[in-house]
Coordinates of C-alpha atoms in Angstrom, one line a residue:
M1 CA -41.4 23.9 109.0
S2 CA -43.6 23.2 105.5
D3 CA -42.0 25.7 103.1
E4 CA -38.7 26.0 104.5
R5 CA -38.4 22.3 104.3
S6 CA -39.8 22.0 101.0
R7 CA -37.2 24.1 99.6
N8 CA -34.7 22.4 100.9
E9 CA -36.1 18.8 99.9
R10 CA -35.8 20.5 96.1
A11 CA -32.4 21.8 96.4
E12 CA -31.0 18.4 98.2
A13 CA -32.6 16.5 95.6
N14 CA -30.4 18.4 92.7
G15 CA -27.3 17.6 95.0
D16 CA -27.6 20.6 97.2
V17 CA -29.3 22.0 100.1
R18 CA -30.2 25.3 101.2
E19 CA -29.5 26.8 104.4
G20 CA -30.3 30.5 105.0
G21 CA -30.6 31.0 101.0
V22 CA -26.6 29.8 100.8
A23 CA -26.4 26.3 98.6
V24 CA -24.5 23.3 100.4
S25 CA -22.5 21.2 98.7
E26 CA -23.2 17.5 98.6
Q27 CA -20.4 16.4 100.8
S28 CA -22.0 18.6 103.2
L29 CA -25.2 17.5 103.1
R30 CA -24.2 13.8 103.3
A31 CA -22.5 15.4 106.5
V32 CA -25.9 16.4 107.9
R33 CA -27.3 12.8 107.4
R34 CA -25.0 11.2 109.0
A35 CA -25.2 13.5 111.8
K36 CA -28.5 12.0 111.9
A37 CA -27.6 8.7 112.1
T38 CA -25.1 9.4 115.0
A39 CA -28.2 10.9 116.5
I40 CA -30.3 8.0 116.3
R41 CA -27.4 5.5 117.7
A42 CA -27.7 8.3 120.3
R43 CA -31.1 7.4 121.5
G44 CA -30.8 3.7 121.7
D45 CA -31.7 2.9 117.8
N46 CA -30.1 1.2 114.8
P47 CA -30.5 3.6 111.6
F48 CA -29.4 0.3 109.8
A49 CA -31.8 -2.2 111.9
N50 CA -32.0 -5.4 111.3
D51 CA -34.7 -6.4 114.0
I52 CA -37.3 -6.1 111.1
A53 CA -39.2 -9.5 111.4
P54 CA -43.1 -9.5 110.0
R55 CA -45.7 -8.5 112.4
A56 CA -48.3 -10.9 113.4
V57 CA -49.8 -10.5 117.0
D58 CA -50.5 -6.7 117.7
A59 CA -50.2 -5.9 114.0
K60 CA -49.5 -7.7 110.8
T61 CA -46.9 -7.4 108.0
F62 CA -48.4 -6.1 104.7
D63 CA -47.1 -5.4 101.2
I64 CA -48.4 -2.1 100.1
A65 CA -50.8 -3.2 97.7
E66 CA -52.2 -5.9 99.9
A67 CA -52.5 -3.3 102.6
R68 CA -54.4 -1.1 99.8
S69 CA -56.8 -4.0 98.8
L70 CA -58.3 -4.1 102.6
A71 CA -60.0 -0.7 101.9
T72 CA -63.1 -0.9 99.8
S73 CA -62.3 0.2 96.1
A74 CA -62.6 3.8 94.9
P75 CA -63.3 3.8 91.0
D76 CA -62.9 7.3 91.3
G77 CA -59.6 7.4 93.2
K78 CA -61.1 9.1 96.2
Y79 CA -61.7 7.1 99.6
D80 CA -64.4 7.9 102.4
E81 CA -63.2 7.6 105.6
A82 CA -65.8 6.0 107.3
T83 CA -66.0 3.4 104.5
V84 CA -62.2 2.3 104.4
R85 CA -62.1 2.1 108.4
A86 CA -65.1 -0.1 108.3
A87 CA -63.6 -2.4 105.6
A88 CA -60.4 -2.5 107.1
A89 CA -62.3 -3.6 110.5
G90 CA -59.8 -1.6 112.9
A91 CA -56.9 -3.8 111.4
I92 CA -53.1 -2.8 112.5
V93 CA -51.0 -2.4 109.3
H94 CA -47.7 -2.6 109.3
V95 CA -45.6 -1.4 106.0
R96 CA -42.2 -0.7 105.2
G97 CA -40.8 1.2 102.2
R98 CA -38.7 4.0 100.6
V99 CA -39.8 7.9 101.4
L100 CA -40.5 9.5 98.4
A101 CA -42.2 12.5 99.3
L102 CA -42.6 14.3 102.4
R103 CA -44.8 17.4 103.5
S104 CA -45.7 18.8 106.6
T105 CA -48.8 21.7 107.7
G106 CA -49.0 22.7 110.9
G107 CA -49.1 19.6 113.2
L108 CA -50.0 16.8 110.5
T109 CA -47.1 15.5 107.8
F110 CA -47.7 13.2 105.1
I111 CA -45.1 11.0 103.8
R112 CA -45.2 8.8 100.7
L113 CA -44.0 5.6 101.1
R114 CA -43.3 3.1 98.3
D115 CA -42.0 -0.8 98.2
R116 CA -42.1 -3.6 95.4
T117 CA -45.6 -3.4 94.8
G118 CA -47.3 0.0 95.3
E119 CA -47.4 3.4 97.2
I120 CA -49.4 4.6 100.3
Q121 CA -49.8 7.5 101.8
L122 CA -48.7 8.0 105.9
L123 CA -50.6 10.3 108.0
L124 CA -49.0 11.5 111.1
N125 CA -50.4 13.7 113.7
Q126 CA -48.8 15.4 116.6
S127 CA -51.4 14.9 118.8
R128 CA -51.4 11.3 118.2
L129 CA -47.9 10.5 118.4
E130 CA -47.0 13.0 121.2
G131 CA -43.2 13.0 121.5
R132 CA -42.4 10.9 118.8
Y133 CA -43.7 13.2 116.0
E134 CA -40.6 14.9 117.0
R135 CA -38.4 11.9 115.4
L136 CA -39.9 13.4 111.8
E137 CA -36.5 15.2 112.1
D138 CA -34.6 11.9 111.5
V139 CA -36.5 11.8 108.4
D140 CA -35.3 12.4 105.0
L141 CA -36.3 12.0 101.3
G142 CA -34.9 8.1 100.7
D143 CA -35.0 6.8 103.7
I144 CA -36.4 3.4 104.5
L145 CA -39.2 3.4 107.1
E146 CA -41.0 1.1 109.0
A147 CA -44.7 2.4 110.1
E148 CA -47.8 1.0 111.6
G149 CA -51.3 2.3 112.4
E150 CA -55.0 2.2 111.1
L151 CA -56.3 2.6 107.3
T152 CA -58.1 6.0 106.8
A153 CA -58.9 8.7 104.4
T154 CA -58.1 12.1 104.4
K155 CA -60.6 14.9 103.6
R156 CA -59.1 14.8 100.0
G157 CA -60.0 11.2 99.7
E158 CA -56.3 9.7 99.8
L159 CA -56.1 6.5 101.2
S160 CA -53.6 6.7 104.2
V161 CA -52.6 4.7 107.3
D162 CA -52.6 7.1 110.2
L163 CA -49.8 6.0 112.2
S164 CA -49.1 5.2 115.7
H165 CA -45.5 4.2 115.0
F166 CA -42.9 4.6 112.9
R167 CA -38.9 4.4 112.4
V168 CA -36.3 5.0 110.1
I169 CA -34.5 1.4 109.7
T170 CA -32.1 2.7 107.4
K171 CA -31.0 6.1 106.6
A172 CA -29.9 6.9 103.2
Y173 CA -26.9 9.1 103.0
R174 CA -27.4 10.8 99.6
S175 CA -31.0 11.8 98.6
P176 CA -33.1 10.5 95.4
P177 CA -33.0 12.1 92.1
E178 CA -35.4 15.2 92.0
K179 CA -38.9 13.8 92.4
W180 CA -40.8 16.3 90.4
H181 CA -38.7 15.5 87.2
G182 CA -37.3 12.4 88.0
L183 CA -33.5 11.4 87.0
T184 CA -33.4 12.2 83.2
D185 CA -29.4 12.4 82.5
V186 CA -29.2 9.2 80.2
E187 CA -25.4 8.8 81.1
T188 CA -26.3 9.2 84.9
R189 CA -29.3 6.8 84.9
Y190 CA -27.3 4.0 82.9
R191 CA -24.2 3.8 85.4
Q192 CA -26.5 4.8 88.6
R193 CA -29.4 2.6 87.9
Y194 CA -30.4 2.1 91.5
A195 CA -30.8 5.8 91.7
D196 CA -32.9 5.3 88.5
L197 CA -35.2 3.1 89.3
V198 CA -36.3 4.9 92.7
A199 CA -36.6 8.2 90.4
N200 CA -38.5 6.3 87.7
R201 CA -41.9 4.0 88.1
D202 CA -41.9 3.4 84.5
V203 CA -38.1 2.2 84.6
A204 CA -38.9 -0.5 87.3
D205 CA -41.8 -1.3 85.5
V206 CA -39.8 -2.0 82.3
F207 CA -37.7 -4.3 84.6
R208 CA -40.7 -6.0 85.8
G209 CA -41.9 -6.4 82.6
R210 CA -38.5 -8.2 81.2
S211 CA -38.6 -10.8 83.9
H212 CA -42.4 -11.8 82.8
I213 CA -41.3 -11.9 79.3
V214 CA -38.4 -14.2 80.3
R215 CA -40.9 -16.0 82.3
A216 CA -43.7 -16.3 79.6
T217 CA -40.9 -17.4 77.2
R218 CA -40.1 -20.1 79.3
A219 CA -43.7 -21.5 80.2
V220 CA -44.6 -21.4 76.3
L221 CA -41.5 -23.7 75.4
D222 CA -41.9 -25.9 78.4
E223 CA -45.8 -26.5 77.9
A224 CA -44.9 -27.1 74.0
G225 CA -42.5 -30.4 75.2
F226 CA -39.0 -28.4 75.3
L227 CA -36.5 -29.2 77.5
E228 CA -34.4 -26.2 79.3
V229 CA -30.5 -27.0 79.4
E230 CA -27.2 -25.1 80.0
T231 CA -24.3 -25.1 77.6
P232 CA -20.7 -23.5 77.7
T233 CA -20.2 -19.8 77.8
M234 CA -16.2 -20.1 77.3
H235 CA -15.6 -22.3 73.9
S236 CA -12.3 -23.4 72.5
L237 CA -13.3 -22.6 68.8
I238 CA -15.4 -19.8 67.2
G239 CA -18.8 -21.2 66.1
G240 CA -22.8 -21.0 65.8
A241 CA -22.6 -17.1 64.1
A242 CA -20.6 -14.8 62.4
A243 CA -19.2 -12.4 64.7
K244 CA -16.2 -11.2 66.5
P245 CA -15.5 -12.7 69.9
F246 CA -14.0 -11.9 73.3
L247 CA -10.6 -13.4 74.6
T248 CA -10.2 -14.8 77.4
H249 CA -7.4 -17.4 79.3
H250 CA -7.4 -20.5 81.3
N251 CA -4.5 -20.2 83.6
V252 CA -4.9 -23.8 84.5
L253 CA -5.2 -25.4 81.4
D254 CA -3.0 -22.9 80.2
M255 CA -5.5 -22.2 76.6
Q256 CA -7.0 -19.3 75.2
L257 CA -11.0 -19.7 75.3
F258 CA -13.6 -17.4 73.3
M259 CA -16.9 -16.1 75.3
R260 CA -19.5 -17.5 73.5
I261 CA -21.4 -15.8 70.2
A262 CA -24.2 -18.5 70.4
P263 CA -25.0 -21.7 71.9
E264 CA -26.2 -23.1 68.4
L265 CA -23.7 -26.2 68.0
Y266 CA -23.7 -27.6 71.6
L267 CA -27.2 -27.6 71.6
K268 CA -27.6 -29.3 68.3
R269 CA -25.4 -31.7 69.8
L270 CA -28.0 -32.6 72.2
V271 CA -30.5 -33.4 69.4
V272 CA -28.5 -35.6 67.8
G273 CA -28.0 -37.1 71.4
G274 CA -31.4 -37.4 71.4
L275 CA -33.1 -34.5 73.2
E276 CA -35.0 -33.6 70.5
R277 CA -36.9 -30.5 71.9
V278 CA -34.1 -27.9 73.8
Y279 CA -33.8 -24.5 74.4
E280 CA -31.3 -22.2 76.4
I281 CA -31.8 -18.6 77.6
G282 CA -28.6 -17.2 78.3
R283 CA -26.0 -14.8 78.1
C284 CA -23.7 -14.4 74.6
Y285 CA -20.9 -11.9 73.9
R286 CA -19.9 -10.1 70.5
N287 CA -16.9 -7.8 70.7
E288 CA -19.0 -5.2 68.3
G289 CA -20.0 -1.6 68.2
V290 CA -22.5 -0.4 70.7
S291 CA -25.8 1.0 69.1
T292 CA -29.4 1.7 69.8
R293 CA -30.0 -2.6 69.3
H294 CA -26.3 -3.7 70.1
N295 CA -24.8 -4.3 73.4
P296 CA -21.5 -6.3 73.5
E297 CA -23.3 -8.8 76.3
F298 CA -26.9 -9.8 75.6
T299 CA -29.4 -12.4 76.3
M300 CA -30.3 -14.9 73.7
L301 CA -33.1 -17.7 73.5
E302 CA -32.3 -20.6 71.4
F303 CA -34.5 -23.6 70.8
Y304 CA -34.2 -26.3 68.6
Q305 CA -36.7 -29.0 67.4
A306 CA -36.5 -32.1 65.7
Y307 CA -38.8 -33.3 62.6
A308 CA -39.7 -29.6 62.3
T309 CA -38.8 -27.3 59.4
Y310 CA -38.7 -23.3 59.3
E311 CA -42.2 -23.5 58.0
H312 CA -43.0 -24.9 61.1
L313 CA -41.3 -22.4 63.4
M314 CA -43.0 -19.5 61.2
D315 CA -46.1 -21.0 62.3
F316 CA -44.9 -21.7 66.0
A317 CA -43.0 -18.1 66.3
E318 CA -46.4 -16.1 65.6
V319 CA -48.0 -18.2 68.4
L320 CA -45.2 -17.6 70.7
L321 CA -45.0 -13.4 70.3
R322 CA -48.9 -13.7 71.1
S323 CA -48.4 -16.0 74.0
I324 CA -45.9 -13.5 75.5
D325 CA -47.8 -10.9 74.7
E326 CA -51.0 -12.0 76.4
R327 CA -48.8 -13.0 79.6
L328 CA -47.6 -9.8 80.2
R329 CA -50.9 -8.0 79.7
E330 CA -52.1 -10.3 82.3
A331 CA -49.0 -10.1 84.9
M332 CA -49.0 -6.2 84.6
P333 CA -52.6 -5.0 82.9
E334 CA -52.0 -1.1 83.8
A335 CA -48.5 -1.1 82.0
H336 CA -49.2 -3.1 79.1
V337 CA -52.3 -0.7 78.3
A338 CA -50.0 2.0 78.0
W339 CA -47.3 0.2 76.1
K340 CA -50.0 -1.3 73.4
A341 CA -51.2 1.8 72.7
A342 CA -48.2 3.5 71.9
R343 CA -47.2 0.5 70.0
T344 CA -46.9 1.3 66.1
F345 CA -47.1 -2.3 65.1
T346 CA -49.7 -5.2 65.6
F347 CA -50.1 -8.4 66.4
D348 CA -53.6 -8.9 65.7
E349 CA -53.0 -10.1 62.0
P350 CA -51.4 -12.7 60.0
F351 CA -48.0 -12.1 59.6
A352 CA -46.0 -11.2 56.1
R353 CA -44.5 -13.9 54.5
I354 CA -42.0 -12.6 51.9
P355 CA -39.2 -14.5 49.6
M356 CA -35.6 -12.4 50.0
E357 CA -35.9 -12.0 46.1
R358 CA -39.8 -10.9 46.3
A359 CA -39.1 -8.1 48.8
V360 CA -35.7 -7.1 47.0
L361 CA -37.9 -6.3 44.0
N362 CA -40.5 -4.9 45.3
A363 CA -38.6 -2.6 47.1
A364 CA -36.6 -1.7 43.9
T365 CA -40.0 -0.8 42.1
A366 CA -41.3 1.3 44.7
L367 CA -38.0 3.4 44.3
G368 CA -39.5 4.5 40.4
I369 CA -36.4 4.3 39.4
A370 CA -36.7 4.2 35.3
Q371 CA -33.6 2.5 34.3
W372 CA -34.0 -0.3 36.7
S373 CA -37.9 -1.4 35.2
N374 CA -36.6 -3.6 32.5
Q375 CA -34.4 -5.4 34.6
I376 CA -36.6 -5.7 37.3
A377 CA -39.2 -7.5 35.3
G378 CA -36.4 -9.6 34.6
G379 CA -35.9 -11.0 38.0
A380 CA -33.6 -11.0 41.0
Q381 CA -31.0 -12.8 38.7
A382 CA -31.0 -9.6 36.1
F383 CA -31.2 -7.2 38.3
I384 CA -28.0 -8.5 40.3
T385 CA -26.4 -8.7 36.8
F386 CA -27.3 -5.2 35.9
L387 CA -25.7 -3.7 39.3
K388 CA -22.4 -5.9 39.0
D389 CA -20.7 -2.7 37.1
D390 CA -19.9 0.0 38.8
F391 CA -22.7 2.1 39.1
A392 CA -21.4 5.2 40.6
G393 CA -21.9 7.3 37.2
S394 CA -25.6 6.9 37.8
M395 CA -26.0 7.0 41.1
K396 CA -26.6 10.7 41.8
E397 CA -29.4 10.8 39.1
W398 CA -30.9 7.6 41.0
S399 CA -30.5 9.4 44.5
K400 CA -33.5 11.7 42.9
S401 CA -35.7 9.7 41.6
S402 CA -38.2 9.7 44.1
P403 CA -38.5 11.0 48.3
R404 CA -38.0 7.0 48.7
A405 CA -35.1 6.9 46.6
K406 CA -33.6 10.1 48.9
Q407 CA -33.7 8.1 52.0
I408 CA -31.6 5.3 50.7
D409 CA -27.6 4.9 51.8
W410 CA -26.6 5.0 48.3
S411 CA -22.6 5.8 49.4
N412 CA -22.5 2.9 51.6
F413 CA -24.5 0.8 49.4
R414 CA -22.3 1.3 46.4
K415 CA -19.2 0.4 49.0
G416 CA -21.0 -2.5 50.3
Y417 CA -22.0 -3.8 46.9
A418 CA -18.4 -3.6 45.5
K419 CA -17.2 -5.9 48.4
C420 CA -19.5 -8.6 47.5
S421 CA -17.7 -11.8 45.9
N422 CA -20.6 -13.6 44.7
D423 CA -24.4 -13.3 43.9
G424 CA -25.6 -14.7 47.1
E425 CA -24.3 -11.7 48.7
R426 CA -25.1 -9.0 46.4
L427 CA -28.4 -10.3 46.6
F428 CA -28.7 -9.7 50.6
A429 CA -27.0 -6.3 50.2
L430 CA -29.8 -5.4 47.8
Y431 CA -32.2 -6.2 50.4
E432 CA -30.0 -5.0 53.3
Y433 CA -29.9 -1.5 51.6
L434 CA -33.0 -1.4 49.3
A435 CA -35.7 -3.2 51.4
E436 CA -35.1 -3.7 54.9
P437 CA -35.2 0.3 55.9
F438 CA -38.8 0.3 54.3
L439 CA -40.2 -3.1 56.0
A440 CA -42.5 -0.8 58.5
V441 CA -43.8 1.2 55.5
D442 CA -44.4 -1.5 52.8
Y443 CA -46.5 -4.3 55.2
R444 CA -48.9 -2.6 57.0
S445 CA -51.9 -3.9 58.9
S446 CA -55.7 -3.9 56.9
D447 CA -56.3 -0.4 57.8
K448 CA -53.1 0.9 57.1
S449 CA -52.5 2.3 61.1
R450 CA -50.1 -0.2 61.9
S451 CA -47.2 -2.0 60.3
I452 CA -47.3 -6.4 60.6
P453 CA -44.4 -8.5 61.4
V454 CA -42.5 -10.0 58.4
F455 CA -41.4 -12.9 57.7
I456 CA -38.0 -12.4 55.3
K457 CA -37.6 -16.1 54.1
D458 CA -35.3 -17.9 51.7
Y459 CA -31.8 -16.3 51.9
P460 CA -28.9 -16.8 49.6
F461 CA -27.3 -19.7 50.5
E462 CA -23.8 -18.0 50.6
T463 CA -25.0 -16.0 53.3
S464 CA -26.0 -18.7 56.0
P465 CA -23.4 -21.3 56.4
L466 CA -25.3 -23.0 58.8
A467 CA -28.6 -23.4 57.3
R468 CA -30.1 -25.9 55.2
R469 CA -30.4 -25.7 51.4
N470 CA -33.7 -25.5 49.6
D471 CA -34.3 -28.8 48.4
K472 CA -36.2 -27.0 44.8
D473 CA -33.2 -23.9 44.7
P474 CA -30.0 -25.4 46.2
S475 CA -28.9 -21.6 45.9
L476 CA -31.3 -20.5 48.6
V477 CA -31.7 -22.1 52.2
D478 CA -34.8 -22.4 54.3
R479 CA -34.1 -19.6 56.5
F480 CA -36.3 -16.8 58.0
E481 CA -35.7 -13.7 60.1
L482 CA -38.3 -11.7 61.3
F483 CA -38.9 -8.2 61.4
V484 CA -41.3 -6.0 63.8
D485 CA -41.5 -2.5 62.6
G486 CA -38.5 -2.7 60.6
R487 CA -36.6 -4.3 63.6
E488 CA -34.9 -7.5 63.2
L489 CA -36.2 -9.7 66.0
C490 CA -35.8 -13.5 65.4
N491 CA -33.3 -15.6 63.0
A492 CA -34.2 -19.2 62.2
F493 CA -33.8 -21.9 59.9
S494 CA -34.4 -25.8 58.8
E495 CA -30.6 -27.3 60.1
L496 CA -28.3 -28.5 57.9
N497 CA -27.3 -32.4 59.2
D498 CA -25.3 -33.2 56.0
P499 CA -21.5 -33.9 57.9
E500 CA -19.9 -33.3 54.5
D501 CA -22.1 -30.5 53.0
Q502 CA -21.1 -29.0 56.6
A503 CA -17.5 -29.4 56.4
D504 CA -17.4 -27.7 53.1
R505 CA -19.1 -24.6 54.7
F506 CA -16.6 -24.8 57.4
R507 CA -13.7 -24.6 55.4
A508 CA -15.2 -21.8 53.5
Q509 CA -15.4 -19.9 56.5
V510 CA -11.9 -20.5 57.3
E511 CA -10.8 -19.3 54.0
K512 CA -12.5 -15.9 54.3
K513 CA -10.7 -15.8 57.6
A514 CA -7.5 -16.3 55.6
R515 CA -8.5 -13.3 53.8
G516 CA -8.8 -11.0 56.8
D517 CA -12.6 -11.5 57.4
E518 CA -12.9 -11.4 61.5
E519 CA -16.4 -12.4 61.6
T520 CA -16.1 -15.7 60.4
M521 CA -16.2 -19.5 62.3
D522 CA -13.8 -21.8 62.8
F523 CA -13.8 -25.8 61.3
D524 CA -15.2 -27.9 64.5
E525 CA -14.0 -31.1 64.0
D526 CA -16.3 -32.2 66.9
Y527 CA -19.2 -31.1 65.4
I528 CA -18.7 -32.6 62.0
R529 CA -18.2 -35.7 64.1
A530 CA -21.7 -35.7 65.9
L531 CA -23.1 -34.8 62.5
E532 CA -21.9 -38.1 61.4
Y533 CA -23.6 -39.8 64.4
G534 CA -26.6 -38.7 62.6
M535 CA -29.1 -35.9 63.4
P536 CA -32.8 -36.0 62.7
P537 CA -34.1 -33.0 60.5
A538 CA -34.4 -30.6 62.7
A539 CA -35.4 -26.8 62.8
G540 CA -33.5 -24.0 64.8
F541 CA -34.7 -20.4 66.1
G542 CA -32.8 -17.5 67.9
M543 CA -34.3 -14.5 69.3
G544 CA -33.0 -11.6 71.4
I545 CA -34.7 -11.2 74.7
D546 CA -33.3 -7.7 75.1
R547 CA -34.9 -6.6 71.9
L548 CA -37.7 -8.7 72.7
T549 CA -38.6 -6.6 75.6
M550 CA -38.1 -3.2 73.6
M551 CA -40.4 -4.3 71.3
L552 CA -42.9 -5.4 73.9
T553 CA -42.1 -2.2 76.7
G554 CA -41.9 0.7 74.3
A555 CA -38.0 1.1 75.0
A556 CA -36.1 3.3 72.6
S557 CA -32.6 1.8 73.4
I558 CA -31.4 -1.9 74.2
R559 CA -29.5 -0.1 77.2
D560 CA -32.9 0.8 79.0
V561 CA -33.4 -3.0 78.9
I562 CA -30.3 -4.1 80.4
L563 CA -29.8 -3.1 83.9
F564 CA -26.5 -2.5 83.8
P565 CA -25.5 -2.1 80.3
I566 CA -21.4 -1.4 79.6
L567 CA -20.3 1.8 79.2
R568 CA -17.0 3.7 79.1
P569 CA -15.4 4.2 82.4
E570 CA -16.5 7.3 84.6
V571 CA -14.2 10.4 84.3
A572 CA -13.1 11.5 87.4
K573 CA -14.6 15.3 88.6

């Protein structure tokens, strides 16, 4: 039975099963499993049972992790039968879970069972189960079982439940993905997340981690006196960020609405109303491309604090991220050890705080382009002026100046720079192409082994329509973005609370829209009215929960931290 069953299980998990050396289709395989469900019904049992109340008299129902805790711990992973039975004191444990593996040899069968808390081995002895042992023919990989028996240990030191009873309580018509190699096809993993979670334990850990990250975020903010609120996700105007929205329509009111791109303007209305510390963790929608860091539907944290500045929020951001990571470590210590070991960044040192102009000049110097040296020495404005002319003639020479220069996307840099309509936009373009790609290289821990997070601060006024101007230099705004290992994580600024200044900036956005720019805001009359009531000095902060989860768990793509990412329609086969 064991050799043939093992071959069939391997084939079955790949979408076919071998009978007499012949591959059987997946459809035939499902028919075999349905027939087993019919046989279970024929003997009076239900293959989709609902009489699953926890046991409390002859046996007690345990989560698998709880059942394992009854046994004396084994530091080397090897359990001793006598010690386990003595520690469990004859308790009859009742567990439920999914069949991950099944192996038979002679009159013994071993089943690997998993629930939300862990895994345990079931030991089925033909002599003990008597006539019920034959019901193993009902069991396939992926089935949900309930089982009860005494805790014991095998000769190999594996903690096991020596069964006196078992039954199928949910018959799986499809087999789980191949158990030795897991589910690896990326498209299938994202589209069939249920199968992905069954096959890949690390995937389930990431999503458990995400839940703990959200919980920790709330806890830190709650403890700091913030109030969690909910604001509309359908807006009549485009506002809160520069992005293209999704459209929808309200039939009864016969009005076009936009799925929100950010909750910012509603949250600041609440600060006007006296809710001086508010936050929201909610879904936002942006009608943009898909990449490893962008998904059209994503989760955003935004919070606003009265009587604070962007400098205060830089301090708080360090506290927030370290606290979230520490709470994640406490909640998932084993997984966190692996995640932290794999990180190429560290939170263990102070974060760097670099004005954008300084970041640009540092990055330009590092390129080693001789023609740039005098302009760089003259400061950011001199450098911007030098590059205003079309630099196509020198670009080829510049691109070969150093190994670092060869990594610059010169073609798109030139095109983007040419589209800029003012020096603020030009400074941002210089930063985006010359500095941002090298943040993880330029800002390192004291031993140079890892990158450190970087606050890029003091953005050009022209690129930040909602941020407060800097008192000393009105060409800049009191804004920062936080980059961890070169990836943008947070955006924050001291809030603009001057209604006339805000109205002027809305008008500038409307003018850009008239020139064809799709990623602009509307003029929000009601928000101006709210500011006219008086908003106290405040600072606001936004962070993508998906990107935070990617960072802390080492996920390579945003789709790896969203349970059901948006995909193209499945092509019929």
